Structure formats: structure tokens, C-alpha cells
Amino acid sequence: MFSQTDFVHMERALALAKRGMYTTDPNPRVGCVLVRNGEVIGEGFTQPAGQDHAEIRALKDARSRGHDLRGATAYVTLEPCSHFGRTPPCANALIDAQIGRVIAAMEDPNPQVSGRGLAMLRDAGIEVRCGLLAHEAQELNIGFVSRMTRGRPWVRMKVAASLDGRTGLPSGQSQWITSAAARADGHAWRARASAILTGIGTVREDNPRMTVRAVDTPRQPQRVLIDSQLEVPPDAQILAGAPTLIFCGVLDHRLAERASALRDRGAEIVPLPNEAGKVDLPQLLNVLGERSVNELHVEAGYKLNGSLLREGCVDELLVYLAPSLLGMDSMSMFNLAAPDMLEDRLKLNFHTIERIGDDLRILARFAPHTVPGADHAAPSVSK
């Protein structure tokens, strides 16, 4: 059993971990609190990749204040790492500091760790307990868990619509259906993602930048474009700044000139054709997983939205509903055919529902057994 004091300190560690929401990628967001004789003596959270992990920051914090670390308890939101990556193992640092007890929220899903860090601590005579606020810790790192367990990112599809589920007028006008508060909130979700994906249809119609602007962030997510025939204009805004990753279908001599012009703009082009010559969407997710993308944020049109849903490439929907009606002839959220039977419909579970400004924000996750392509089912998150 965990004490109420344990809960308080782990909640603080989780709050610290959230400070790295926009900066730790591709590493997980981790917080650490050091407590000795009932007093918090050190705190820390994981820094950008290649810099200190949460445990190291907390140890340095305690030492800078002259505290004795021997026998202290470390509350950490993820199992201390046991391997050499860009930084040395945190488990060794805790052992060297003569920490007396470690309470971890969850085991590290990384196969290079996966219990080894906790075992190292136990072998060194440190009392170890795991599982305190595990659900909260997993939610904070749901993309990292997905990449480590499935080899692909956690895919979040964002849609802004009227109350009758319409995303724009028949003319194509769609700015703005939702409030400024909802748009800013959407940028916060962009900021936490590793990459933002859209399709050529959205680029042609809206010429979006696909960057984070409404919230402060030191890091811009990777921009990803699905463009089977490389139809994106070289002067499109999505190509400005950092290199854009473009997935196309068959890349042959017919597209050579277009490809050259896009590469001149700094774009990276990856051919990934399926049998129809379009982009293989499930394989795209595998490629992004190999590139250390934890969370993929999708903002696309109804056609690409429908394709991603049909092929089982979406884990959750982030839907902003405005208190307005646009009518049946307006644009829909998804290009999906109606099922033959009601029991064959795609089912979701409401995860959270909140009011953002004048609008509703709904986060809904697919029930694993209803997602097309069962091998892409979402990782389980303990409750």
C-alpha cells in the first residue's frame, strides 16, 4: 500500500514532468522528487534530448542546496533507465547517491530498460516499489508508450466542426468555425506532438503553415505531408523554414522534376506506395516510429481523415464542436461509407469532454476491437 504522503510526492513529480511537455521529445516526460526525513530536498524533470534526465536534475538540485542524499526516497514517474544512451544510466546515479528507496509510477516500456532499472536498484539493496499513479504517468507519455510497444506513434486526429458535424461551407469557407480559445487550445496539442501531418488537399485549399503559433514553445514539430503525386507548389507555406517530410506514391521519372524543385526547398521526399500507387498509410506510421515520432497530430481534410480511419491509423479524435449549425450540404469531418449493419459502426469511448471558450472539446478513443486493422490496436493503459 502507498501512503497519502506517497501520493502527494508522486503528484508533484507528475506536475514536474508536465513542464517538459513541449521539450523532452523524443524522450519521455519524467519528473522526480527527492524526500528525506519528510522534507523535499531535490526536484527535477527531464531536459531536452541529450541533457539531464529527471533523476539527475533532482540529485543536482539537492546537492546544490547542501542536502545529504543517503537514505532519501526518490519519487519518479518512470522507471530509472539502466542503459547508456545519450546520457549515463539514472539507476546507477541513484545507487551511487545511496538513495534508500525508489517509488516509480510505471515501468519503462523501452525494451532496453523494461524492468532492468528497477532490478538494478533492488540488487543494490534499495527498496523499490512501482505502480503509484501509473495511469496518470502513462497518459502523460502515451506516445512514447505507443512507439516502444507498437513501433508506431500515437495518432491524434484533430477536427473543428459545427454541432451538426460540418467543417466548412459548400464554398470551402471554414475560418473560423470555432472560437479563438479553441484554436489556441488546438495549438497546445500541436506543440506537444512530435510531428504534424496533413494532406495535399488541405495544402491546396488553405495553404497552411502547420506550425505552433498560439502558444510559446521552444520546439516546432516535424511537418509531414501526404502528397502521392508531389503536387505541392514549391512556394507553399508548409515548405517554409525547417525541412518538411513528404510521403509520395511511386517516385519515377514523371515526378523527377517536381521532386527536384521540392528538394531545392529543403523537403525530404520518401516514396511509400501501396498497391494502388498512393501512400501506404500503415507503413507511414512505421516509418515515423523508426524516426522517433511519439505523438502524431493530424489536421487534414475529410478525404485523408476517412482514409486514415478506414486503415486503422487513428488512436483518438480531438474534436472541437462549436454551438452552430451549417447544414447538410456543408463539408463533413470524415469521408466514410455507412456500414451495412449498425453493429458494424466504428465505436469510440469518450475520454474527456471539456468546455473551451464557447466550444466543446471532446477527446474520444477507439474501442480496440472496432478499429479496422486489429494489429494497429492502441496500447492498453492501466486504470
Coordinates of C-alpha atoms in Angstrom, one line a residue:
M1 CA 0.0 0.0 0.0
F2 CA 1.1 3.5 -0.7
S3 CA 0.6 6.3 1.9
Q4 CA -1.1 9.6 1.4
T5 CA 2.3 11.2 1.6
D6 CA 3.5 9.0 -1.3
F7 CA 0.6 10.2 -3.4
V8 CA 1.4 13.8 -2.6
H9 CA 5.0 13.5 -3.7
M10 CA 4.2 11.5 -6.8
E11 CA 1.6 14.0 -7.8
R12 CA 4.3 16.7 -7.5
A13 CA 6.6 14.5 -9.7
L14 CA 3.9 14.3 -12.3
A15 CA 3.4 18.1 -12.2
L16 CA 7.2 18.5 -12.8
A17 CA 7.1 16.0 -15.7
K18 CA 4.4 18.2 -17.4
R19 CA 6.9 21.0 -17.5
G20 CA 8.7 19.0 -20.2
M21 CA 5.6 18.6 -22.3
Y22 CA 7.0 20.5 -25.3
T23 CA 10.7 19.9 -24.8
T24 CA 11.7 16.3 -23.9
D25 CA 10.7 14.7 -27.3
P26 CA 11.6 12.0 -28.3
N27 CA 12.4 11.1 -24.7
P28 CA 9.5 10.6 -22.3
R29 CA 8.3 13.3 -19.9
V30 CA 9.6 12.4 -16.5
G31 CA 9.6 14.1 -13.1
C32 CA 11.5 13.3 -9.9
V33 CA 11.1 14.4 -6.3
L34 CA 13.7 13.5 -3.6
V35 CA 12.5 13.4 0.0
R36 CA 14.5 12.8 3.2
N37 CA 13.1 12.8 6.7
G38 CA 9.8 14.2 5.4
E39 CA 11.5 17.2 3.6
V40 CA 11.6 17.7 -0.1
I41 CA 15.4 18.1 -0.8
G42 CA 15.5 18.0 -4.6
E43 CA 13.3 18.2 -7.7
G44 CA 13.8 17.9 -11.4
F45 CA 12.3 17.0 -14.7
T46 CA 13.8 15.6 -17.9
Q47 CA 15.6 18.2 -20.1
P48 CA 15.8 18.2 -23.9
A49 CA 17.3 15.1 -25.5
G50 CA 21.0 14.7 -24.7
Q51 CA 20.7 16.7 -21.5
D52 CA 20.0 15.6 -17.9
H53 CA 17.1 13.2 -17.1
A54 CA 14.8 14.0 -14.2
E55 CA 16.7 12.0 -11.6
I56 CA 20.0 13.7 -12.4
R57 CA 18.4 17.1 -12.2
A58 CA 16.9 16.2 -8.8
L59 CA 20.2 14.9 -7.5
K60 CA 22.0 18.0 -8.6
D61 CA 19.3 20.2 -7.1
A62 CA 19.6 18.5 -3.7
R63 CA 23.4 18.7 -3.8
S64 CA 23.4 22.3 -4.8
R65 CA 21.4 23.0 -1.6
G66 CA 23.8 21.0 0.6
H67 CA 21.5 18.1 1.4
D68 CA 22.6 14.7 2.4
L69 CA 21.1 12.2 -0.1
R70 CA 21.8 9.0 1.9
G71 CA 18.6 7.1 2.7
A72 CA 16.4 9.5 0.8
T73 CA 13.3 8.4 -1.1
A74 CA 13.1 9.1 -4.9
Y75 CA 9.7 9.5 -6.4
V76 CA 10.0 9.2 -10.2
T77 CA 7.2 9.0 -12.8
L78 CA 9.1 6.4 -14.9
E79 CA 11.4 3.6 -14.1
P80 CA 15.0 4.9 -13.9
C81 CA 16.9 4.0 -17.1
S82 CA 19.5 1.2 -16.9
H83 CA 21.3 1.7 -20.3
F84 CA 23.8 4.1 -21.8
G85 CA 22.1 6.3 -24.4
R86 CA 23.0 10.0 -24.9
T87 CA 23.3 10.1 -21.1
P88 CA 24.6 7.5 -18.5
P89 CA 22.1 5.3 -16.6
C90 CA 20.0 7.1 -14.0
A91 CA 19.7 3.9 -11.9
N92 CA 23.5 4.0 -11.4
A93 CA 23.3 7.6 -10.3
L94 CA 20.7 6.8 -7.7
I95 CA 22.8 3.8 -6.4
D96 CA 25.9 6.0 -6.2
A97 CA 23.9 8.6 -4.2
Q98 CA 23.0 5.9 -1.7
I99 CA 19.2 6.5 -2.1
G100 CA 17.3 4.3 0.3
R101 CA 14.0 3.9 -1.5
V102 CA 12.6 4.4 -5.0
I103 CA 8.9 4.7 -5.8
A104 CA 8.2 4.6 -9.6
A105 CA 4.9 5.3 -11.2
M106 CA 5.4 2.8 -14.0
E107 CA 8.0 0.5 -15.7
D108 CA 9.7 1.9 -18.7
P109 CA 8.2 0.3 -21.9
N110 CA 11.5 0.7 -23.7
P111 CA 12.8 -2.8 -24.3
Q112 CA 16.3 -1.6 -23.3
V113 CA 15.0 -0.9 -19.8
S114 CA 11.7 -2.7 -19.2
G115 CA 12.3 -3.7 -15.5
R116 CA 16.1 -3.7 -15.6
G117 CA 16.4 -0.4 -13.9
L118 CA 14.3 -1.5 -11.0
A119 CA 16.2 -4.8 -10.8
M120 CA 19.5 -2.9 -10.6
L121 CA 18.2 -0.8 -7.7
R122 CA 16.9 -3.9 -5.9
D123 CA 20.2 -5.7 -6.4
A124 CA 21.9 -2.7 -4.8
G125 CA 19.8 -3.1 -1.7
I126 CA 17.4 -0.2 -2.4
E127 CA 13.7 -0.7 -1.6
V128 CA 11.7 -0.4 -4.8
R129 CA 8.0 -0.1 -5.4
C130 CA 6.2 0.5 -8.6
G131 CA 2.7 1.4 -9.8
L132 CA 1.8 4.6 -7.9
L133 CA -0.4 6.8 -10.2
A134 CA 0.7 4.6 -13.2
H135 CA -2.4 5.6 -15.3
E136 CA -1.5 9.2 -15.0
A137 CA 2.1 8.6 -15.9
Q138 CA 1.2 6.5 -18.9
E139 CA -1.3 9.2 -20.1
L140 CA 1.5 11.8 -20.0
N141 CA 3.7 9.6 -22.2
I142 CA 1.1 7.8 -24.3
G143 CA 3.1 8.5 -27.5
F144 CA 6.3 7.1 -26.0
V145 CA 4.5 4.0 -24.8
S146 CA 3.0 3.5 -28.2
R147 CA 6.3 3.8 -30.0
M148 CA 8.0 1.4 -27.6
T149 CA 5.3 -1.2 -27.7
R150 CA 3.9 -0.9 -31.2
G151 CA 6.7 0.7 -33.2
R152 CA 4.5 3.5 -34.3
P153 CA 3.3 6.8 -32.9
W154 CA 0.1 7.6 -31.0
V155 CA -2.1 9.2 -33.7
R156 CA -4.4 12.0 -32.6
M157 CA -6.8 13.4 -35.3
K158 CA -8.0 17.0 -34.7
V159 CA -11.2 18.3 -36.2
A160 CA -13.1 21.5 -35.7
A161 CA -16.8 21.3 -36.6
S162 CA -20.2 22.7 -36.1
L163 CA -22.7 21.0 -33.8
D164 CA -24.0 19.1 -36.8
G165 CA -20.5 17.8 -37.6
R166 CA -19.7 20.1 -40.5
T167 CA -16.2 21.5 -41.1
G168 CA -16.9 24.2 -43.7
L169 CA -19.5 25.6 -46.1
P170 CA -20.0 24.1 -49.6
S171 CA -17.9 27.0 -50.9
G172 CA -15.0 25.7 -48.8
Q173 CA -15.1 28.6 -46.3
S174 CA -14.1 27.3 -42.9
Q175 CA -12.3 30.1 -41.0
W176 CA -13.4 30.3 -38.3
I177 CA -16.0 27.8 -37.1
T178 CA -14.6 27.6 -33.5
S179 CA -13.6 30.3 -31.1
A180 CA -10.1 31.8 -30.6
A181 CA -9.9 29.9 -27.3
A182 CA -10.4 26.6 -29.1
R183 CA -7.9 27.5 -31.7
A184 CA -5.3 28.3 -29.1
D185 CA -6.0 25.1 -27.3
G186 CA -5.5 23.2 -30.6
H187 CA -2.1 24.8 -30.9
A188 CA -1.2 23.5 -27.5
W189 CA -2.0 20.0 -28.7
R190 CA 0.2 20.7 -31.8
A191 CA 3.0 21.8 -29.6
R192 CA 3.1 18.5 -27.6
A193 CA 3.2 16.4 -30.7
S194 CA 6.4 15.1 -32.4
A195 CA 5.0 15.7 -35.8
I196 CA 2.0 17.3 -37.6
L197 CA 0.5 15.6 -40.6
T198 CA -1.7 17.0 -43.3
G199 CA -2.6 16.2 -46.9
I200 CA -2.2 17.8 -50.3
G201 CA -5.9 18.7 -50.4
T202 CA -5.6 20.9 -47.3
V203 CA -2.4 22.5 -48.7
R204 CA -4.2 23.4 -52.0
E205 CA -7.3 24.7 -50.3
D206 CA -5.8 26.6 -47.2
N207 CA -2.0 26.9 -47.8
P208 CA -1.4 26.3 -44.1
R209 CA 1.9 26.8 -42.2
M210 CA 1.3 23.8 -39.9
T211 CA 3.3 25.4 -37.2
V212 CA 2.7 26.2 -33.5
R213 CA 1.9 29.8 -33.1
A214 CA -0.7 30.4 -30.4
V215 CA 1.4 29.0 -27.5
D216 CA 5.0 29.5 -26.5
T217 CA 7.2 26.6 -27.4
P218 CA 11.0 26.2 -28.0
R219 CA 10.4 23.4 -30.5
Q220 CA 8.4 23.1 -33.7
P221 CA 7.1 19.7 -34.5
Q222 CA 8.2 18.0 -37.7
R223 CA 5.8 18.8 -40.6
V224 CA 4.7 15.8 -42.6
L225 CA 2.8 16.0 -45.9
I226 CA 1.0 13.2 -47.7
D227 CA 1.2 14.0 -51.4
S228 CA 1.0 11.0 -53.7
Q229 CA 1.8 12.9 -56.9
L230 CA 4.1 15.6 -55.5
E231 CA 1.5 18.3 -56.4
V232 CA 2.5 20.7 -53.6
P233 CA 3.6 24.1 -55.0
P234 CA 7.3 24.9 -54.2
D235 CA 6.1 28.2 -52.7
A236 CA 3.6 26.6 -50.3
Q237 CA 3.9 27.8 -46.8
I238 CA 4.3 24.3 -45.4
L239 CA 7.7 24.2 -47.0
A240 CA 9.0 27.4 -45.4
G241 CA 11.5 27.1 -42.6
A242 CA 12.5 23.6 -41.3
P243 CA 12.5 20.8 -43.8
T244 CA 9.2 19.2 -44.5
L245 CA 8.9 15.4 -44.8
I246 CA 6.8 14.5 -47.8
F247 CA 5.5 11.0 -48.4
C248 CA 4.5 10.2 -52.0
G249 CA 3.5 7.2 -54.1
V250 CA 5.6 5.9 -56.9
L251 CA 8.5 8.2 -57.5
D252 CA 9.6 7.7 -61.1
H253 CA 10.8 9.9 -64.0
R254 CA 7.5 11.6 -64.3
L255 CA 7.9 13.2 -60.9
A256 CA 11.6 13.8 -61.1
E257 CA 11.3 17.5 -61.9
R258 CA 8.8 18.1 -59.2
A259 CA 10.9 16.2 -56.7
S260 CA 14.0 18.2 -57.6
A261 CA 12.1 21.5 -57.1
L262 CA 10.9 20.4 -53.7
R263 CA 14.3 19.2 -52.6
D264 CA 15.6 22.6 -53.5
R265 CA 13.2 24.0 -50.9
G266 CA 14.7 21.6 -48.3
A267 CA 11.9 19.0 -48.4
E268 CA 12.7 15.3 -47.8
I269 CA 10.8 13.0 -50.1
V270 CA 10.0 9.4 -49.1
P271 CA 8.3 7.2 -51.7
L272 CA 6.0 4.8 -49.9
P273 CA 3.5 3.4 -52.5
N274 CA 0.7 0.9 -51.8
E275 CA -0.8 -1.4 -54.4
A276 CA -2.9 1.5 -55.7
G277 CA 0.2 3.7 -56.1
K278 CA -0.9 6.0 -53.3
V279 CA 0.8 6.4 -49.9
D280 CA 0.8 3.3 -47.7
L281 CA -0.6 4.8 -44.6
P282 CA 0.1 2.0 -42.0
Q283 CA 3.6 1.7 -43.3
L284 CA 4.0 5.5 -43.0
L285 CA 3.3 5.2 -39.3
N286 CA 6.0 2.5 -39.0
V287 CA 8.5 4.9 -40.8
L288 CA 7.6 7.7 -38.4
G289 CA 8.1 5.3 -35.4
E290 CA 11.5 4.5 -36.7
R291 CA 12.2 8.2 -36.8
S292 CA 11.3 8.5 -33.1
V293 CA 7.9 10.2 -33.5
N294 CA 6.0 9.6 -30.3
E295 CA 2.8 11.6 -31.0
L296 CA 1.5 12.3 -34.5
H297 CA -1.0 15.2 -34.7
V298 CA -3.3 15.1 -37.8
E299 CA -5.0 18.1 -39.2
A300 CA -6.3 17.2 -42.7
G301 CA -9.4 17.2 -44.9
Y302 CA -12.3 14.8 -44.8
K303 CA -10.8 12.6 -47.5
L304 CA -7.5 11.9 -45.8
N305 CA -9.3 11.7 -42.5
G306 CA -11.5 9.0 -43.9
S307 CA -8.6 7.1 -45.3
L308 CA -6.7 7.1 -42.1
L309 CA -9.7 5.9 -40.2
R310 CA -10.5 3.1 -42.7
E311 CA -7.0 1.8 -42.4
G312 CA -6.9 1.8 -38.6
C313 CA -4.3 4.5 -38.4
V314 CA -6.0 6.7 -35.7
D315 CA -6.0 6.2 -32.0
E316 CA -8.1 9.1 -30.8
L317 CA -10.1 12.0 -32.1
L318 CA -9.7 15.6 -30.8
V319 CA -12.9 17.2 -31.8
Y320 CA -13.9 20.9 -31.2
L321 CA -17.6 21.4 -31.5
A322 CA -18.9 24.9 -32.0
P323 CA -22.5 25.9 -31.0
S324 CA -23.6 26.5 -34.5
L325 CA -25.3 24.6 -37.4
L326 CA -24.0 24.6 -41.0
G327 CA -26.4 22.3 -42.8
M328 CA -26.3 19.0 -44.6
D329 CA -24.7 20.3 -47.8
S330 CA -21.6 21.6 -45.9
M331 CA -18.3 19.7 -45.6
S332 CA -18.2 16.7 -43.4
M333 CA -15.5 15.6 -40.9
F334 CA -14.7 12.2 -42.5
N335 CA -15.2 10.6 -45.8
L336 CA -16.6 7.3 -44.6
A337 CA -19.1 4.9 -46.1
A338 CA -22.1 3.9 -44.0
P339 CA -21.9 0.4 -42.6
D340 CA -24.3 -2.2 -43.7
M341 CA -25.3 -3.0 -40.2
L342 CA -25.5 -0.7 -37.2
E343 CA -23.3 -3.1 -35.1
D344 CA -20.5 -2.6 -37.7
R345 CA -20.2 1.1 -37.0
L346 CA -16.9 2.4 -35.6
K347 CA -17.2 2.7 -31.8
L348 CA -15.4 5.2 -29.6
N349 CA -15.2 5.9 -25.9
F350 CA -15.4 9.4 -24.6
H351 CA -12.1 10.0 -22.7
T352 CA -12.7 13.6 -21.8
I353 CA -15.2 16.3 -22.5
E354 CA -14.4 19.9 -21.6
R355 CA -15.7 23.4 -22.5
I356 CA -13.1 25.6 -24.2
G357 CA -14.3 29.1 -24.6
D358 CA -17.7 28.9 -26.3
D359 CA -16.9 25.4 -27.7
L360 CA -16.8 21.8 -26.5
R361 CA -13.5 19.8 -26.7
I362 CA -14.1 16.1 -27.0
L363 CA -11.3 13.6 -26.7
A364 CA -12.6 10.2 -27.9
R365 CA -10.7 7.0 -28.3
F366 CA -11.5 4.0 -30.4
A367 CA -12.5 0.8 -28.7
P368 CA -9.7 -1.5 -29.8
H369 CA -11.9 -4.3 -31.1
T370 CA -13.7 -1.8 -33.5
V371 CA -10.6 -0.3 -35.1
P372 CA -10.0 -1.6 -38.7
G373 CA -6.8 -3.4 -38.9
A374 CA -6.6 -5.1 -35.4
D375 CA -2.9 -5.3 -35.5
H376 CA -2.8 -1.5 -35.1
A377 CA -4.9 -1.5 -31.9
A378 CA -4.0 1.0 -29.3
P379 CA -1.7 0.0 -26.4
S380 CA -3.5 -0.7 -23.2
V381 CA -3.4 1.9 -20.5
S382 CA -4.0 0.7 -17.0
K383 CA -6.6 2.3 -14.8

